Coordinates of C-alpha atoms and ligand atoms in Angstrom, one line a residue:
M1 CA 11.5 33.2 35.5
S2 CA 10.8 30.5 32.9
A3 CA 12.7 27.2 33.0
P4 CA 14.8 26.4 29.9
V5 CA 13.1 24.1 27.5
N6 CA 15.0 20.8 27.5
V7 CA 14.7 19.1 24.2
A8 CA 17.0 16.7 22.5
L9 CA 18.3 18.1 19.2
N10 CA 20.3 16.3 16.6
S11 CA 23.0 17.9 14.6
R12 CA 20.6 19.6 12.2
G13 CA 18.6 21.1 14.9
K14 CA 15.6 18.7 14.5
L15 CA 14.0 16.9 17.4
A16 CA 16.1 13.8 17.7
S17 CA 13.0 11.9 18.6
S18 CA 9.4 12.7 19.3
L19 CA 9.6 10.7 22.5
P20 CA 11.6 11.1 25.7
A21 CA 14.4 8.5 26.2
H22 CA 12.7 6.6 29.0
Q23 CA 9.5 6.1 26.9
R24 CA 11.5 5.0 24.0
A25 CA 13.2 2.4 26.2
E26 CA 9.8 1.2 27.4
I27 CA 8.6 0.8 23.8
A28 CA 11.8 -1.0 22.8
E29 CA 11.0 -3.4 25.7
L30 CA 7.5 -4.1 24.3
F31 CA 9.0 -5.0 21.0
E32 CA 11.6 -7.2 22.7
F33 CA 9.0 -9.2 24.6
R34 CA 6.6 -9.6 21.7
R35 CA 5.4 -13.2 21.9
A36 CA 6.1 -15.0 18.6
G37 CA 3.0 -16.6 17.0
Y38 CA 0.6 -14.3 18.8
S39 CA -1.1 -11.1 17.9
L40 CA 0.5 -7.9 19.3
D41 CA -0.1 -6.4 22.6
A42 CA -2.9 -3.8 22.7
P43 CA -0.6 -0.7 22.7
F44 CA 0.7 -1.6 19.3
Y45 CA -2.8 -0.9 18.0
T46 CA -4.0 1.9 20.3
D47 CA -1.1 3.9 21.6
R48 CA -0.1 7.2 20.1
S49 CA 3.6 6.8 21.1
I50 CA 3.9 3.5 19.2
F51 CA 2.1 5.1 16.2
N52 CA 4.7 7.9 16.3
I53 CA 7.4 5.2 16.3
D54 CA 5.7 3.5 13.3
M55 CA 5.8 6.8 11.4
E56 CA 9.4 7.3 12.2
A57 CA 10.7 3.7 11.7
I58 CA 8.5 2.4 9.0
F59 CA 6.8 5.2 7.1
G60 CA 9.7 7.5 7.6
Q61 CA 12.4 5.0 6.4
H62 CA 10.9 2.6 3.8
W63 CA 9.6 2.8 0.3
I64 CA 5.9 3.5 0.4
Y65 CA 3.5 2.9 -2.5
A66 CA 2.0 6.2 -3.5
A67 CA 0.1 6.0 -6.8
S68 CA 0.2 4.4 -10.2
V69 CA 1.3 6.2 -13.4
A70 CA -2.4 6.2 -14.5
E71 CA -3.1 8.7 -11.8
L72 CA -0.7 11.3 -13.3
P73 CA -0.6 10.7 -17.0
E74 CA 0.5 14.2 -18.2
P75 CA 3.4 16.5 -17.2
G76 CA 2.1 18.7 -14.4
D77 CA -0.4 16.1 -13.1
Y78 CA 0.0 15.5 -9.4
V79 CA -1.5 13.6 -6.4
T80 CA -1.0 14.6 -2.8
V81 CA -0.3 11.7 -0.4
D82 CA -0.8 12.1 3.3
Y83 CA 0.2 9.7 6.0
G84 CA 0.7 10.3 9.7
P85 CA 2.2 13.7 10.0
Y86 CA 3.5 13.8 6.4
S87 CA 2.0 15.3 3.2
L88 CA 3.8 14.7 -0.1
I89 CA 3.3 16.1 -3.6
V90 CA 3.9 13.4 -6.2
L91 CA 4.2 15.3 -9.5
R92 CA 4.8 14.2 -13.1
N93 CA 7.6 16.3 -14.6
D94 CA 8.3 17.2 -18.2
D95 CA 10.8 14.3 -18.5
G96 CA 8.1 11.8 -17.7
D97 CA 9.7 11.2 -14.4
V98 CA 8.3 12.0 -11.0
N99 CA 9.2 14.7 -8.5
V100 CA 8.3 14.1 -4.8
L101 CA 8.1 17.2 -2.7
H102 CA 7.2 17.8 0.9
N103 CA 3.9 19.7 0.8
V104 CA 5.1 22.2 3.4
C105 CA 5.7 25.7 2.4
R106 CA 9.2 27.0 3.3
H107 CA 7.8 30.4 4.4
R108 CA 5.6 29.5 7.3
G109 CA 4.7 25.9 6.6
A110 CA 1.3 26.1 5.0
R111 CA 0.2 23.2 2.8
V112 CA 1.1 24.3 -0.7
L113 CA -1.3 22.1 -2.6
T114 CA -4.6 21.3 -0.9
E115 CA -6.4 19.1 -3.5
A116 CA -6.0 15.3 -3.5
A117 CA -5.1 15.4 -7.2
G118 CA -4.9 17.9 -10.1
S119 CA -2.7 19.5 -12.6
T120 CA -0.4 22.5 -12.1
G121 CA 2.4 24.5 -13.7
N122 CA 4.2 26.2 -10.9
L123 CA 3.2 25.5 -7.3
V124 CA 1.8 28.6 -5.6
C125 CA 1.2 28.6 -1.8
G126 CA -2.2 30.0 -1.0
Y127 CA -1.1 31.9 2.0
H128 CA 1.4 34.5 0.8
S129 CA 1.9 33.3 -2.8
W130 CA 5.4 31.9 -2.6
T131 CA 5.8 30.2 -5.9
Y132 CA 7.8 27.1 -6.6
S133 CA 8.8 25.4 -9.8
P134 CA 7.6 21.8 -10.4
S135 CA 11.0 20.6 -9.1
G136 CA 10.4 22.6 -5.9
D137 CA 12.8 25.5 -6.5
L138 CA 11.5 28.8 -5.0
I139 CA 11.1 31.1 -8.0
H140 CA 9.1 33.9 -6.6
A141 CA 8.5 35.4 -3.2
S142 CA 7.3 38.9 -3.0
A143 CA 9.5 40.3 -0.3
P144 CA 8.7 43.9 0.5
G145 CA 11.7 45.7 2.1
E146 CA 13.9 42.5 2.1
T147 CA 17.4 42.9 1.0
K148 CA 19.1 39.7 2.1
F149 CA 16.8 37.0 0.9
D150 CA 18.4 34.0 -0.8
K151 CA 15.7 32.2 -2.7
G152 CA 18.1 29.4 -3.3
C153 CA 17.8 28.3 0.3
F154 CA 14.1 27.9 0.4
G155 CA 13.0 25.3 -2.1
L156 CA 10.5 22.7 -1.1
K157 CA 12.1 19.7 0.5
R158 CA 12.5 16.8 -1.9
A159 CA 12.1 13.1 -1.3
H160 CA 13.1 10.0 -3.3
S161 CA 10.9 8.4 -5.9
R162 CA 11.0 5.1 -7.9
M163 CA 8.8 4.0 -10.7
V164 CA 8.7 0.3 -11.4
A165 CA 6.2 -1.3 -13.8
G166 CA 4.1 1.8 -13.6
L167 CA 3.9 1.9 -9.8
I168 CA 5.3 5.0 -8.1
F169 CA 7.1 4.6 -4.7
V170 CA 8.3 7.3 -2.5
C171 CA 10.8 7.4 0.4
I172 CA 11.4 10.3 2.7
A173 CA 14.5 8.9 4.4
D174 CA 17.8 10.6 3.6
E175 CA 19.1 7.2 2.5
P176 CA 16.4 4.8 1.3
P177 CA 16.9 1.1 1.9
A178 CA 19.0 -0.4 -0.9
D179 CA 17.3 -3.7 -1.2
F180 CA 14.3 -2.2 -3.0
D181 CA 16.3 -2.7 -6.2
E182 CA 16.2 -6.5 -5.6
T183 CA 12.5 -6.5 -4.7
S184 CA 11.8 -4.5 -7.9
K185 CA 13.6 -7.1 -9.9
I186 CA 11.3 -9.7 -8.4
F187 CA 8.0 -8.0 -9.2
E188 CA 8.7 -6.1 -12.4
P189 CA 8.5 -9.2 -14.8
Y190 CA 5.2 -10.2 -13.3
L191 CA 3.5 -6.8 -13.6
A192 CA 5.1 -5.3 -16.7
P193 CA 3.1 -7.3 -19.3
H194 CA -0.1 -5.6 -18.0
D195 CA 1.4 -2.2 -19.0
L196 CA 0.0 0.3 -16.5
S197 CA 1.3 3.2 -18.8
K198 CA -1.6 2.3 -21.1
T199 CA -4.3 2.2 -18.5
K200 CA -6.7 4.8 -17.0
I201 CA -8.6 5.2 -13.8
A202 CA -12.1 3.7 -14.0
Y203 CA -12.8 4.5 -10.4
Q204 CA -11.0 5.4 -7.1
Q205 CA -12.4 4.8 -3.7
N206 CA -11.1 6.3 -0.4
I207 CA -12.4 4.8 2.8
I208 CA -11.3 5.5 6.3
E209 CA -11.2 2.4 8.4
E210 CA -11.5 3.0 12.2
G211 CA -8.5 0.8 12.9
N212 CA -4.7 0.8 13.2
W213 CA -2.8 0.4 9.9
K214 CA -1.3 -2.9 11.0
L215 CA -4.7 -4.4 11.5
V216 CA -5.5 -3.4 7.9
M217 CA -2.4 -5.1 6.6
E218 CA -2.9 -8.1 8.9
N219 CA -6.5 -8.6 7.7
N220 CA -5.2 -8.6 4.1
R221 CA -2.8 -11.5 4.8
E222 CA -5.2 -14.2 5.5
C223 CA -8.3 -15.8 4.1
Y224 CA -9.3 -17.5 7.3
H225 CA -12.1 -14.9 7.4
C226 CA -13.1 -15.3 3.7
D227 CA -16.5 -16.9 4.6
G228 CA -17.3 -13.2 5.4
H229 CA -16.8 -12.3 1.7
P230 CA -19.7 -13.9 -0.3
E231 CA -19.2 -11.7 -3.4
L232 CA -15.5 -12.3 -3.5
A233 CA -15.9 -16.1 -2.9
C234 CA -17.6 -16.4 -6.3
S235 CA -14.2 -15.9 -8.0
L236 CA -11.5 -16.0 -5.4
F237 CA -10.9 -19.5 -4.2
P238 CA -11.5 -19.3 -0.4
T239 CA -8.7 -21.9 0.1
W240 CA -6.1 -19.1 -0.4
G241 CA -3.3 -19.5 2.2
L242 CA -4.2 -23.2 2.9
T243 CA -2.1 -26.2 2.0
D244 CA -2.8 -29.9 1.7
G245 CA -3.4 -31.2 5.2
V246 CA -5.1 -28.2 6.6
I247 CA -8.2 -28.1 4.3
P248 CA -11.4 -28.1 6.4
P249 CA -14.0 -30.7 5.1
H250 CA -16.4 -28.0 3.7
L251 CA -13.6 -26.7 1.4
E252 CA -12.3 -30.1 0.1
E253 CA -14.2 -29.9 -3.2
V254 CA -13.2 -26.3 -3.7
W255 CA -9.6 -27.2 -3.0
D256 CA -9.7 -29.9 -5.8
R257 CA -11.2 -27.4 -8.2
N258 CA -8.6 -24.8 -7.2
K259 CA -5.7 -27.2 -7.9
E260 CA -7.0 -28.1 -11.3
A261 CA -7.6 -24.5 -12.2
Q262 CA -4.1 -23.6 -11.0
S263 CA -2.4 -26.2 -13.1
S264 CA -4.1 -25.1 -16.3
L265 CA -3.3 -21.5 -15.5
E266 CA 0.3 -22.4 -15.1
E267 CA 0.3 -24.2 -18.4
R268 CA -1.1 -21.1 -20.1
C269 CA 1.5 -18.9 -18.3
R270 CA 4.3 -21.1 -19.6
R271 CA 2.8 -20.8 -23.1
Y272 CA 2.8 -17.0 -22.9
G273 CA 6.1 -16.7 -21.0
L274 CA 4.5 -15.1 -18.0
P275 CA 6.0 -15.8 -14.5
Y276 CA 3.6 -17.3 -12.0
E277 CA 5.7 -18.9 -9.3
V278 CA 5.1 -17.9 -5.7
V279 CA 7.8 -15.6 -4.3
E280 CA 7.2 -15.2 -0.6
E281 CA 9.7 -13.0 1.3
L282 CA 7.5 -11.3 3.8
D283 CA 9.9 -11.3 6.7
T284 CA 13.2 -12.2 5.0
R285 CA 14.0 -9.0 3.3
V286 CA 13.8 -5.3 4.1
A287 CA 11.1 -4.6 1.4
G288 CA 8.9 -7.6 2.3
I289 CA 7.0 -9.0 -0.7
R290 CA 4.7 -11.8 -1.7
I291 CA 3.8 -12.2 -5.4
S292 CA 2.3 -15.0 -7.5
R293 CA -0.2 -15.6 -10.2
E294 CA -3.1 -17.6 -9.0
S295 CA -6.2 -19.0 -10.6
L296 CA -9.7 -17.6 -10.2
D297 CA -12.8 -19.7 -10.0
G298 CA -15.3 -20.1 -12.9
E299 CA -13.9 -18.7 -16.2
G300 CA -10.8 -17.6 -14.4
E301 CA -10.6 -14.2 -15.9
S302 CA -11.7 -11.6 -13.4
F303 CA -13.4 -10.9 -10.0
S304 CA -16.9 -11.3 -11.3
P305 CA -19.7 -13.7 -10.2
D306 CA -18.9 -16.2 -12.9
G307 CA -15.2 -15.4 -13.2
R308 CA -15.7 -13.8 -16.6
R309 CA -14.0 -10.6 -17.8
L310 CA -15.4 -7.3 -16.5
S311 CA -13.8 -5.2 -19.2
K312 CA -13.7 -6.2 -22.9
K313 CA -10.2 -4.7 -23.5
L314 CA -7.1 -6.7 -22.8
L315 CA -4.3 -4.9 -21.0
G316 CA -0.9 -4.4 -22.5
D317 CA 0.3 -7.0 -24.9
L318 CA -1.6 -9.8 -23.1
R319 CA -3.1 -12.4 -25.4
D320 CA -5.6 -14.2 -23.2
F321 CA -8.1 -13.1 -20.6
R322 CA -7.8 -16.3 -18.6
L323 CA -4.8 -15.2 -16.5
G324 CA -6.3 -15.4 -13.1
R325 CA -4.9 -12.8 -10.8
C326 CA -1.3 -11.8 -10.4
S327 CA -1.4 -10.7 -6.8
M328 CA 1.3 -8.8 -5.0
H329 CA 1.5 -7.8 -1.3
L330 CA 4.2 -5.3 -0.7
Q331 CA 5.1 -4.0 2.8
P332 CA 4.5 -1.7 4.4
N333 CA 1.4 -0.4 2.7
S334 CA 0.1 -2.0 -0.4
W335 CA -1.4 -4.9 -2.3
F336 CA -2.5 -5.4 -5.9
H337 CA -4.5 -7.6 -8.2
F338 CA -3.5 -7.6 -11.9
Q339 CA -5.9 -9.4 -14.2
G340 CA -6.1 -9.7 -17.9
D341 CA -8.8 -7.0 -18.2
H342 CA -8.2 -4.7 -15.2
V343 CA -5.9 -3.9 -12.3
I344 CA -6.9 -3.0 -8.7
T345 CA -4.4 -1.2 -6.5
F346 CA -4.7 -0.8 -2.8
A347 CA -2.7 1.8 -0.9
V348 CA -2.8 2.0 2.9
F349 CA -2.1 5.4 4.5
P350 CA -2.2 5.6 8.3
V351 CA -4.0 8.7 9.6
N352 CA -3.4 8.1 13.3
E353 CA -3.2 5.2 15.7
H354 CA -6.9 4.2 15.3
Q355 CA -7.7 5.4 11.7
T356 CA -6.4 4.4 8.3
L357 CA -7.1 5.5 4.8
V358 CA -7.5 2.7 2.3
R359 CA -7.4 3.9 -1.3
T360 CA -8.6 1.4 -3.9
T361 CA -8.1 2.2 -7.6
W362 CA -9.6 0.3 -10.5
L363 CA -7.6 0.6 -13.8
V364 CA -8.7 -0.4 -17.2
A365 CA -7.1 -0.2 -20.7
D366 CA -6.9 3.5 -21.7
D367 CA -9.0 2.8 -24.8
A368 CA -11.8 1.0 -22.8
E369 CA -15.0 3.0 -22.9
E370 CA -17.3 3.0 -20.0
G371 CA -20.8 1.7 -20.8
V372 CA -19.4 0.0 -24.0
D373 CA -16.4 -2.0 -22.9
Y374 CA -17.2 -2.1 -19.1
D375 CA -20.0 -1.4 -16.7
L376 CA -18.6 0.6 -13.8
E377 CA -21.0 -0.9 -11.3
K378 CA -20.1 -4.4 -12.2
L379 CA -16.4 -3.7 -12.5
T380 CA -16.2 -2.3 -9.0
Y381 CA -18.9 -4.4 -7.2
T382 CA -16.9 -7.3 -5.8
W383 CA -14.2 -5.2 -4.2
K384 CA -16.5 -2.4 -3.0
Q385 CA -18.4 -5.1 -1.1
T386 CA -15.2 -6.8 0.0
N387 CA -13.7 -3.5 1.2
L388 CA -16.8 -2.8 3.3
Q389 CA -16.6 -6.2 4.9
D390 CA -12.9 -5.9 5.6
K391 CA -13.4 -2.5 7.1
A392 CA -15.9 -4.0 9.5
F393 CA -13.5 -6.8 10.4
V394 CA -10.7 -4.4 11.1
E395 CA -12.9 -2.2 13.2
L396 CA -14.1 -5.1 15.3
C397 CA -10.4 -5.9 16.1
Q398 CA -9.6 -2.3 16.9
K399 CA -12.5 -2.2 19.3
G400 CA -11.2 -5.5 20.9
A401 CA -7.7 -4.2 21.2
S402 CA -9.1 -1.1 23.0
S403 CA -10.7 -3.3 25.7
P404 CA -9.0 -4.0 29.0
A405 CA -10.1 -7.6 28.4
Y406 CA -8.0 -8.0 25.3
E407 CA -4.9 -10.1 25.3
P408 CA -2.9 -11.4 22.3
G409 CA -4.2 -14.6 20.7
P410 CA -2.5 -17.3 18.7
Y411 CA -2.3 -17.1 14.9
M412 CA -3.6 -20.2 13.2
K413 CA -1.6 -22.1 10.6
S414 CA -3.5 -20.5 7.8
E415 CA -2.5 -17.1 9.2
Y416 CA 1.3 -17.7 8.8
Q417 CA 1.5 -14.7 6.5
V418 CA 0.0 -12.5 9.3
E419 CA 2.7 -13.7 11.6
A420 CA 5.3 -13.0 8.9
F421 CA 4.1 -9.5 8.4
I422 CA 4.3 -8.9 12.1
N423 CA 7.8 -10.4 12.3
W424 CA 8.8 -8.0 9.5
Y425 CA 7.3 -5.1 11.3
V426 CA 9.0 -6.0 14.7
Q427 CA 12.4 -6.5 13.0
R428 CA 12.3 -3.2 11.1
V429 CA 11.3 -1.2 14.2
Q430 CA 13.9 -2.9 16.4
E431 CA 16.6 -2.2 13.8
H432 CA 15.6 1.5 13.9
L433 CA 15.5 1.7 17.7
A434 CA 18.9 -0.1 18.1
Ligands
FES501 S1 3.2 30.1 4.3 FE1 3.4 29.7 2.1 S2 3.7 31.7 1.4 FE2 3.5 32.1 3.5
FE2_502 FE1 -11.0 -9.8 3.7

């Protein structure tokens, strides 16, 4: 005789949690005893149960950056976005808005769309040809012999979407966090002048980093390691994240140059009515953000060896190439650099506890011609190199976290944003587990 299967079900018959209660309590304890100012304990980077909690509490609850409007310019264009156990279809509809659908067929669960991006009318599942409208309604299911089959009950599940300044965000929670409205109001005025609706993809790169998603985000929050980025250091001041009083002697000269470049950038921004002030709310709001406009070295236009423009066409209604970089970090999974001539978006999609997809997209003005207005190799060179270097750094840390000899180490002053990101993460998961 087989024993009854004992699973906790919530009111809608779903598994209430992927973890047994005692394990959940153990994990809650790990969060509670997190030592402030120190990197996380090894299981946060290596343990499948904590990864599952991350998917539930962070990627299952918060607004996630999915793609930019340039990736789906026409009605019917779509991208599929996969993270953890989820696969979503993000599809441009006839109204110009976006539909977000779970990419899980309501017949027997097959992936409906299998390409990373494309264009489609109706959505046809490849297994038994169930056919859905672009808004997810089931419009055709050949059902031999069926008499009581209510198609109205079997539409693709929908999720929430938001489009702000040409960036598309998705949220699979029943009730998305409300404070994204306020966060959007912070970043929209910074980004809107670059007008993403008039850009196109010059290049997109997908790399899998052999590291936990939090290590990817942590690595992005500090420039303590920027000596490891020789190409980036041509244009990005390696003093990023530092303040008067903590400048190492070898960077003092750079620091002076940086301050001078920043004050002339701010003067230009005031002239053009562009916001530039630092807004830093990494652990003080639900949708944690840091945004600012910061100077670049050399000509101050773009991420190139001499700081000069990499595309000849200005974006949007901008009137000057010397606008440095408007940079935004948005938790949990993205960062961006908006320059006068091009935009780079970075989306982080966790695969499992030790692998993360980092998607980098270079956008240029939609009338910029490759080979005429920009050279693709030059446009992408700095960040392709930088991404490879960052991938290596993340992977070194993942290896370390997997060693029995690992123990959390202290974050330095210049790593205060890493600490803030981790604070944010711990708070969000604790709220969810409470
Ligand atoms: S699983 Fe999609 S039609 Fe059968
Ligand atoms: Fe880096």
